[in-house]
Amino acid sequence: MSARTLQRLIPSAAASDGAGVKIKRSLGQNPQTRLDPFLMLDFFGSDQPGDYIKGFPPHPHRGFETVTYMLDGHMLHQDHLGNQGHLKSGGVQWMTAGHGIIHSEMPQQEAGVMQGFQLWLNLPAKEKMKPAAYVDILPEKIPQIAIGQGKAKVIAGTLHLADLQQSGPITGLTTDPQYYDLHLRSGQTITLQLPSAYNAFLYPYFGNINVKDDSGSRKIPQHHAGVLTLGDELTIQAEQDCQLLLLAAMPIGEPIAQYGPFVMNTMAEIEQAINDYQQGKLTAAGAAQKITLTQ
């Protein structure tokens, strides 16, 4: 077994998106902070309504997937396909933009805490123009398992921890994304197995985490993305009670051309996406597809 180590840190940068929602962006601040196939990771979190109340009014996407994971709060998804989804605490919205989708995500609360993540996951060239798809994953459909004194939520892929294996509701995608939310107690150490050639990173959103190997350990501070080297095995230790995301996936290895909400392989394809949007053709891709959840 080869141990994964910490390769680099990407500190989150304060930014805003949508109609002024305040976020912390780690992956995706610029092309150098992507990690194939992950394009962007945003954390939003505030108990001040002014930081989130205007939400994300209707906007287009093409060529990738968005995954919204709500830790606390209530947002309503609506799109041109007629989907409506109430994203509440602990739930996930998995959306494949494909050929094109126009959607909105608007807060359904006027006060209180709203926090969560949005991940952008790239699609290979052969899938960028497939019909759009969408699914709501209710909190009770996301497996939550004990790992020693801590716990893990498995959103996508299959968690391998010693003799324990647990699959999440999203499996079978081309890049085979692994998406876990880990809650560890102070001083707790765990070792996970990951596919050796998958790109992976950690994002502690509460507390710090240490990545351990034979030569010692390195810290990933709260609200930093810690990009990992390749390898079969990952050992992490919590300095104090800690909550973090672990994300891994098979790299695509194709060129990326991005203009705002459009992610393709060439600038000619970006220009086509802009023209299609302006001419009302972005969403003309036949019937929407249904994402099937693992039972």
GROMACS .gro file of C-alpha atoms in nm:
model
  295
    1MET     CA    1   0.000   0.000   0.000
    2SER     CA    2   0.125   0.350  -0.084
    3ALA     CA    3   0.036   0.632   0.154
    4ARG     CA    4  -0.117   0.953   0.031
    5THR     CA    5   0.050   1.268   0.161
    6LEU     CA    6  -0.040   1.636   0.153
    7GLN     CA    7   0.078   1.787  -0.175
    8ARG     CA    8  -0.043   2.146  -0.143
    9LEU     CA    9  -0.287   2.374   0.037
   10ILE     CA   10  -0.543   2.599  -0.130
   11PRO     CA   11  -0.674   2.858   0.119
   12SER     CA   12  -1.035   2.962   0.067
   13ALA     CA   13  -1.084   3.312  -0.068
   14ALA     CA   14  -1.382   3.530   0.020
   15ALA     CA   15  -1.604   3.593  -0.281
   16SER     CA   16  -1.968   3.638  -0.379
   17ASP     CA   17  -2.187   3.463  -0.634
   18GLY     CA   18  -2.545   3.463  -0.752
   19ALA     CA   19  -2.719   3.781  -0.635
   20GLY     CA   20  -2.451   3.862  -0.378
   21VAL     CA   21  -2.435   3.542  -0.171
   22LYS     CA   22  -2.115   3.547   0.035
   23ILE     CA   23  -1.901   3.237  -0.015
   24LYS     CA   24  -1.557   3.093   0.052
   25ARG     CA   25  -1.405   2.952  -0.269
   26SER     CA   26  -1.116   2.706  -0.254
   27LEU     CA   27  -1.092   2.500  -0.574
   28GLY     CA   28  -1.177   2.705  -0.881
   29GLN     CA   29  -1.041   3.047  -0.785
   30ASN     CA   30  -0.845   3.025  -1.113
   31PRO     CA   31  -0.741   2.750  -1.358
   32GLN     CA   32  -0.438   2.663  -1.142
   33THR     CA   33  -0.661   2.572  -0.847
   34ARG     CA   34  -0.867   2.308  -1.025
   35LEU     CA   35  -0.813   1.937  -0.956
   36ASP     CA   36  -0.928   1.722  -1.247
   37PRO     CA   37  -1.222   1.644  -1.260
   38PHE     CA   38  -1.314   1.889  -0.979
   39LEU     CA   39  -1.367   2.239  -1.115
   40MET     CA   40  -1.478   2.434  -0.809
   41LEU     CA   41  -1.577   2.403  -0.444
   42ASP     CA   42  -1.767   2.681  -0.267
   43PHE     CA   43  -1.864   2.693   0.101
   44PHE     CA   44  -2.148   2.922   0.203
   45GLY     CA   45  -2.220   2.977   0.570
   46SER     CA   46  -2.376   3.262   0.765
   47ASP     CA   47  -2.641   3.346   1.022
   48GLN     CA   48  -2.680   3.694   0.869
   49PRO     CA   49  -2.967   3.696   0.615
   50GLY     CA   50  -2.803   3.971   0.415
   51ASP     CA   51  -2.525   3.728   0.326
   52TYR     CA   52  -2.757   3.482   0.150
   53ILE     CA   53  -3.114   3.611   0.121
   54LYS     CA   54  -3.101   3.710  -0.250
   55GLY     CA   55  -2.989   3.360  -0.346
   56PHE     CA   56  -2.910   3.242  -0.697
   57PRO     CA   57  -3.171   3.367  -0.949
   58PRO     CA   58  -3.218   3.186  -1.284
   59HIS     CA   59  -2.888   3.118  -1.463
   60PRO     CA   60  -2.759   2.870  -1.724
   61HIS     CA   61  -2.505   2.585  -1.717
   62ARG     CA   62  -2.358   2.355  -1.981
   63GLY     CA   63  -2.095   2.080  -1.980
   64PHE     CA   64  -2.059   1.969  -1.617
   65GLU     CA   65  -2.242   1.865  -1.299
   66THR     CA   66  -2.327   2.066  -0.988
   67VAL     CA   67  -2.364   1.905  -0.647
   68THR     CA   68  -2.520   2.112  -0.368
   69TYR     CA   69  -2.493   1.975  -0.013
   70MET     CA   70  -2.694   2.162   0.247
   71LEU     CA   71  -2.560   2.142   0.602
   72ASP     CA   72  -2.819   2.380   0.750
   73GLY     CA   73  -3.103   2.574   0.595
   74HIS     CA   74  -3.367   2.551   0.323
   75MET     CA   75  -3.336   2.640  -0.045
   76LEU     CA   76  -3.572   2.579  -0.339
   77HIS     CA   77  -3.439   2.454  -0.672
   78GLN     CA   78  -3.643   2.525  -0.987
   79ASP     CA   79  -3.539   2.464  -1.347
   80HIS     CA   80  -3.664   2.484  -1.707
   81LEU     CA   81  -3.745   2.111  -1.697
   82GLY     CA   82  -4.018   2.178  -1.441
   83ASN     CA   83  -3.824   2.028  -1.151
   84GLN     CA   84  -3.880   2.171  -0.806
   85GLY     CA   85  -3.673   2.049  -0.516
   86HIS     CA   86  -3.669   2.158  -0.154
   87LEU     CA   87  -3.310   2.128  -0.038
   88LYS     CA   88  -3.310   2.109   0.342
   89SER     CA   89  -3.056   2.040   0.615
   90GLY     CA   90  -2.859   1.725   0.536
   91GLY     CA   91  -2.992   1.691   0.179
   92VAL     CA   92  -2.814   1.690  -0.156
   93GLN     CA   93  -2.909   1.811  -0.503
   94TRP     CA   94  -2.720   1.639  -0.788
   95MET     CA   95  -2.767   1.810  -1.123
   96THR     CA   96  -2.617   1.720  -1.460
   97ALA     CA   97  -2.621   2.029  -1.681
   98GLY     CA   98  -2.514   1.837  -1.992
   99HIS     CA   99  -2.640   2.009  -2.309
  100GLY     CA  100  -2.793   2.285  -2.099
  101ILE     CA  101  -3.007   2.373  -1.804
  102ILE     CA  102  -3.143   2.699  -1.662
  103HIS     CA  103  -3.214   2.687  -1.291
  104SER     CA  104  -3.242   2.891  -0.973
  105GLU     CA  105  -3.167   2.821  -0.608
  106MET     CA  106  -3.349   3.056  -0.373
  107PRO     CA  107  -3.353   3.066   0.009
  108GLN     CA  108  -3.680   2.967   0.174
  109GLN     CA  109  -3.593   3.128   0.508
  110GLU     CA  110  -3.565   3.487   0.619
  111ALA     CA  111  -3.349   3.429   0.925
  112GLY     CA  112  -3.124   3.169   1.086
  113VAL     CA  113  -2.816   2.978   0.974
  114MET     CA  114  -2.768   2.873   0.614
  115GLN     CA  115  -2.455   2.677   0.528
  116GLY     CA  116  -2.342   2.417   0.282
  117PHE     CA  117  -2.133   2.345  -0.026
  118GLN     CA  118  -2.157   2.358  -0.401
  119LEU     CA  119  -1.922   2.140  -0.602
  120TRP     CA  120  -1.867   2.161  -0.979
  121LEU     CA  121  -1.770   1.825  -1.131
  122ASN     CA  122  -1.650   1.813  -1.490
  123LEU     CA  123  -1.789   1.582  -1.756
  124PRO     CA  124  -1.581   1.411  -2.029
  125ALA     CA  125  -1.622   1.545  -2.383
  126LYS     CA  126  -1.846   1.255  -2.487
  127GLU     CA  127  -2.098   1.345  -2.213
  128LYS     CA  128  -2.095   1.725  -2.219
  129MET     CA  129  -2.390   1.747  -2.458
  130LYS     CA  130  -2.608   1.474  -2.312
  131PRO     CA  131  -2.959   1.567  -2.188
  132ALA     CA  132  -2.978   1.742  -1.853
  133ALA     CA  133  -3.069   1.544  -1.542
  134TYR     CA  134  -3.155   1.620  -1.180
  135VAL     CA  135  -3.222   1.439  -0.855
  136ASP     CA  136  -3.295   1.536  -0.494
  137ILE     CA  137  -3.134   1.312  -0.233
  138LEU     CA  138  -3.320   1.333   0.097
  139PRO     CA  139  -3.114   1.317   0.418
  140GLU     CA  140  -3.257   0.977   0.509
  141LYS     CA  141  -3.131   0.836   0.177
  142ILE     CA  142  -2.769   0.921   0.263
  143PRO     CA  143  -2.605   0.641   0.467
  144GLN     CA  144  -2.458   0.752   0.798
  145ILE     CA  145  -2.229   0.504   0.969
  146ALA     CA  146  -2.025   0.497   1.288
  147ILE     CA  147  -1.647   0.502   1.252
  148GLY     CA  148  -1.511   0.456   1.602
  149GLN     CA  149  -1.616   0.758   1.806
  150GLY     CA  150  -1.694   0.951   1.490
  151LYS     CA  151  -1.927   0.905   1.193
  152ALA     CA  152  -1.932   0.925   0.816
  153LYS     CA  153  -2.197   1.023   0.562
  154VAL     CA  154  -2.146   0.864   0.221
  155ILE     CA  155  -2.297   1.084  -0.052
  156ALA     CA  156  -2.132   0.922  -0.354
  157GLY     CA  157  -1.906   0.626  -0.423
  158THR     CA  158  -1.806   0.359  -0.172
  159LEU     CA  159  -1.625   0.427   0.154
  160HIS     CA  160  -1.355   0.168   0.235
  161LEU     CA  161  -1.235   0.175   0.595
  162ALA     CA  162  -1.057  -0.140   0.721
  163ASP     CA  163  -1.317  -0.418   0.683
  164LEU     CA  164  -1.603  -0.169   0.646
  165GLN     CA  165  -1.753  -0.083   0.307
  166GLN     CA  166  -2.048   0.151   0.259
  167SER     CA  167  -2.187   0.280  -0.071
  168GLY     CA  168  -2.375   0.607  -0.111
  169PRO     CA  169  -2.682   0.682  -0.323
  170ILE     CA  170  -2.476   0.808  -0.622
  171THR     CA  171  -2.261   0.546  -0.798
  172GLY     CA  172  -2.178   0.441  -1.153
  173LEU     CA  173  -2.080   0.781  -1.298
  174THR     CA  174  -1.792   0.795  -1.546
  175THR     CA  175  -1.550   0.968  -1.309
  176ASP     CA  176  -1.667   0.750  -1.015
  177PRO     CA  177  -1.679   1.040  -0.765
  178GLN     CA  178  -1.625   0.960  -0.398
  179TYR     CA  179  -1.791   1.216  -0.168
  180TYR     CA  180  -1.779   1.165   0.209
  181ASP     CA  181  -1.862   1.394   0.502
  182LEU     CA  182  -1.650   1.280   0.798
  183HIS     CA  183  -1.702   1.381   1.161
  184LEU     CA  184  -1.409   1.287   1.386
  185ARG     CA  185  -1.355   1.331   1.757
  186SER     CA  186  -1.051   1.501   1.909
  187GLY     CA  187  -0.741   1.283   1.869
  188GLN     CA  188  -0.917   1.023   1.652
  189THR     CA  189  -0.713   0.861   1.374
  190ILE     CA  190  -0.862   0.672   1.079
  191THR     CA  191  -0.715   0.507   0.768
  192LEU     CA  192  -0.917   0.487   0.447
  193GLN     CA  193  -0.849   0.311   0.119
  194LEU     CA  194  -0.889   0.505  -0.206
  195PRO     CA  195  -0.833   0.406  -0.571
  196SER     CA  196  -0.465   0.480  -0.623
  197ALA     CA  197  -0.495   0.685  -0.946
  198TYR     CA  198  -0.789   0.904  -0.836
  199ASN     CA  199  -0.725   1.271  -0.761
  200ALA     CA  200  -0.835   1.356  -0.407
  201PHE     CA  201  -0.853   1.641  -0.159
  202LEU     CA  202  -0.976   1.714   0.193
  203TYR     CA  203  -1.169   2.019   0.310
  204PRO     CA  204  -1.211   2.067   0.688
  205TYR     CA  205  -1.501   2.304   0.750
  206PHE     CA  206  -1.492   2.277   1.128
  207GLY     CA  207  -1.157   2.228   1.302
  208ASN     CA  208  -0.821   2.122   1.159
  209ILE     CA  209  -0.712   1.783   1.027
  210ASN     CA  210  -0.367   1.624   1.001
  211VAL     CA  211  -0.255   1.401   0.714
  212LYS     CA  212  -0.017   1.136   0.853
  213ASP     CA  213   0.251   0.926   0.683
  214ASP     CA  214   0.576   0.751   0.774
  215SER     CA  215   0.764   1.082   0.795
  216GLY     CA  216   0.516   1.254   1.028
  217SER     CA  217   0.206   1.465   0.969
  218ARG     CA  218   0.099   1.788   0.801
  219LYS     CA  219  -0.193   2.008   0.900
  220ILE     CA  220  -0.482   2.120   0.681
  221PRO     CA  221  -0.636   2.423   0.855
  222GLN     CA  222  -1.009   2.490   0.859
  223HIS     CA  223  -1.144   2.622   0.525
  224HIS     CA  224  -0.841   2.509   0.326
  225ALA     CA  225  -0.847   2.248   0.051
  226GLY     CA  226  -0.568   1.999   0.103
  227VAL     CA  227  -0.471   1.837  -0.228
  228LEU     CA  228  -0.330   1.486  -0.179
  229THR     CA  229  -0.067   1.288  -0.366
  230LEU     CA  230  -0.171   0.967  -0.541
  231GLY     CA  231  -0.177   0.645  -0.341
  232ASP     CA  232  -0.389   0.361  -0.203
  233GLU     CA  233  -0.420   0.466   0.159
  234LEU     CA  234  -0.498   0.782   0.352
  235THR     CA  235  -0.445   0.828   0.727
  236ILE     CA  236  -0.587   1.136   0.896
  237GLN     CA  237  -0.599   1.253   1.258
  238ALA     CA  238  -0.822   1.518   1.412
  239GLU     CA  239  -0.650   1.777   1.635
  240GLN     CA  240  -0.985   1.849   1.795
  241ASP     CA  241  -1.343   1.761   1.705
  242CYS     CA  242  -1.341   1.804   1.329
  243GLN     CA  243  -1.582   1.792   1.035
  244LEU     CA  244  -1.445   1.761   0.683
  245LEU     CA  245  -1.521   1.659   0.328
  246LEU     CA  246  -1.318   1.397   0.145
  247LEU     CA  247  -1.355   1.408  -0.233
  248ALA     CA  248  -1.187   1.182  -0.489
  249ALA     CA  249  -1.254   1.093  -0.853
  250MET     CA  250  -1.098   0.954  -1.169
  251PRO     CA  251  -0.927   1.232  -1.367
  252ILE     CA  252  -1.055   1.300  -1.720
  253GLY     CA  253  -0.732   1.432  -1.872
  254GLU     CA  254  -0.894   1.656  -2.135
  255PRO     CA  255  -0.848   2.028  -2.208
  256ILE     CA  256  -1.081   2.267  -2.028
  257ALA     CA  257  -1.231   2.584  -2.171
  258GLN     CA  258  -1.450   2.780  -1.928
  259TYR     CA  259  -1.651   3.096  -1.955
  260GLY     CA  260  -1.858   3.156  -1.642
  261PRO     CA  261  -2.127   2.885  -1.622
  262PHE     CA  262  -2.014   2.704  -1.939
  263VAL     CA  263  -1.737   2.441  -1.925
  264MET     CA  264  -1.634   2.277  -2.252
  265ASN     CA  265  -1.314   2.157  -2.422
  266THR     CA  266  -1.253   2.437  -2.673
  267MET     CA  267  -1.327   2.807  -2.703
  268ALA     CA  268  -1.528   2.735  -3.019
  269GLU     CA  269  -1.760   2.520  -2.805
  270ILE     CA  270  -1.784   2.802  -2.550
  271GLU     CA  271  -1.883   3.045  -2.826
  272GLN     CA  272  -2.147   2.795  -2.941
  273ALA     CA  273  -2.282   2.769  -2.585
  274ILE     CA  274  -2.312   3.148  -2.561
  275ASN     CA  275  -2.486   3.166  -2.898
  276ASP     CA  276  -2.721   2.881  -2.805
  277TYR     CA  277  -2.812   3.058  -2.480
  278GLN     CA  278  -2.873   3.389  -2.655
  279GLN     CA  279  -3.090   3.219  -2.920
  280GLY     CA  280  -3.286   3.006  -2.675
  281LYS     CA  281  -3.129   2.679  -2.794
  282LEU     CA  282  -2.922   2.594  -2.484
  283THR     CA  283  -3.193   2.374  -2.336
  284ALA     CA  284  -3.314   2.213  -2.661
  285ALA     CA  285  -3.182   1.862  -2.600
  286GLY     CA  286  -3.488   1.639  -2.578
  287ALA     CA  287  -3.639   1.487  -2.268
  288ALA     CA  288  -3.463   1.517  -1.936
  289GLN     CA  289  -3.289   1.212  -1.798
  290LYS     CA  290  -3.351   1.067  -1.454
  291ILE     CA  291  -3.059   0.996  -1.223
  292THR     CA  292  -3.120   0.661  -1.054
  293LEU     CA  293  -3.024   0.637  -0.690
  294THR     CA  294  -2.862   0.326  -0.546
  295GLN     CA  295  -3.110   0.151  -0.319
   0.00000   0.00000   0.00000
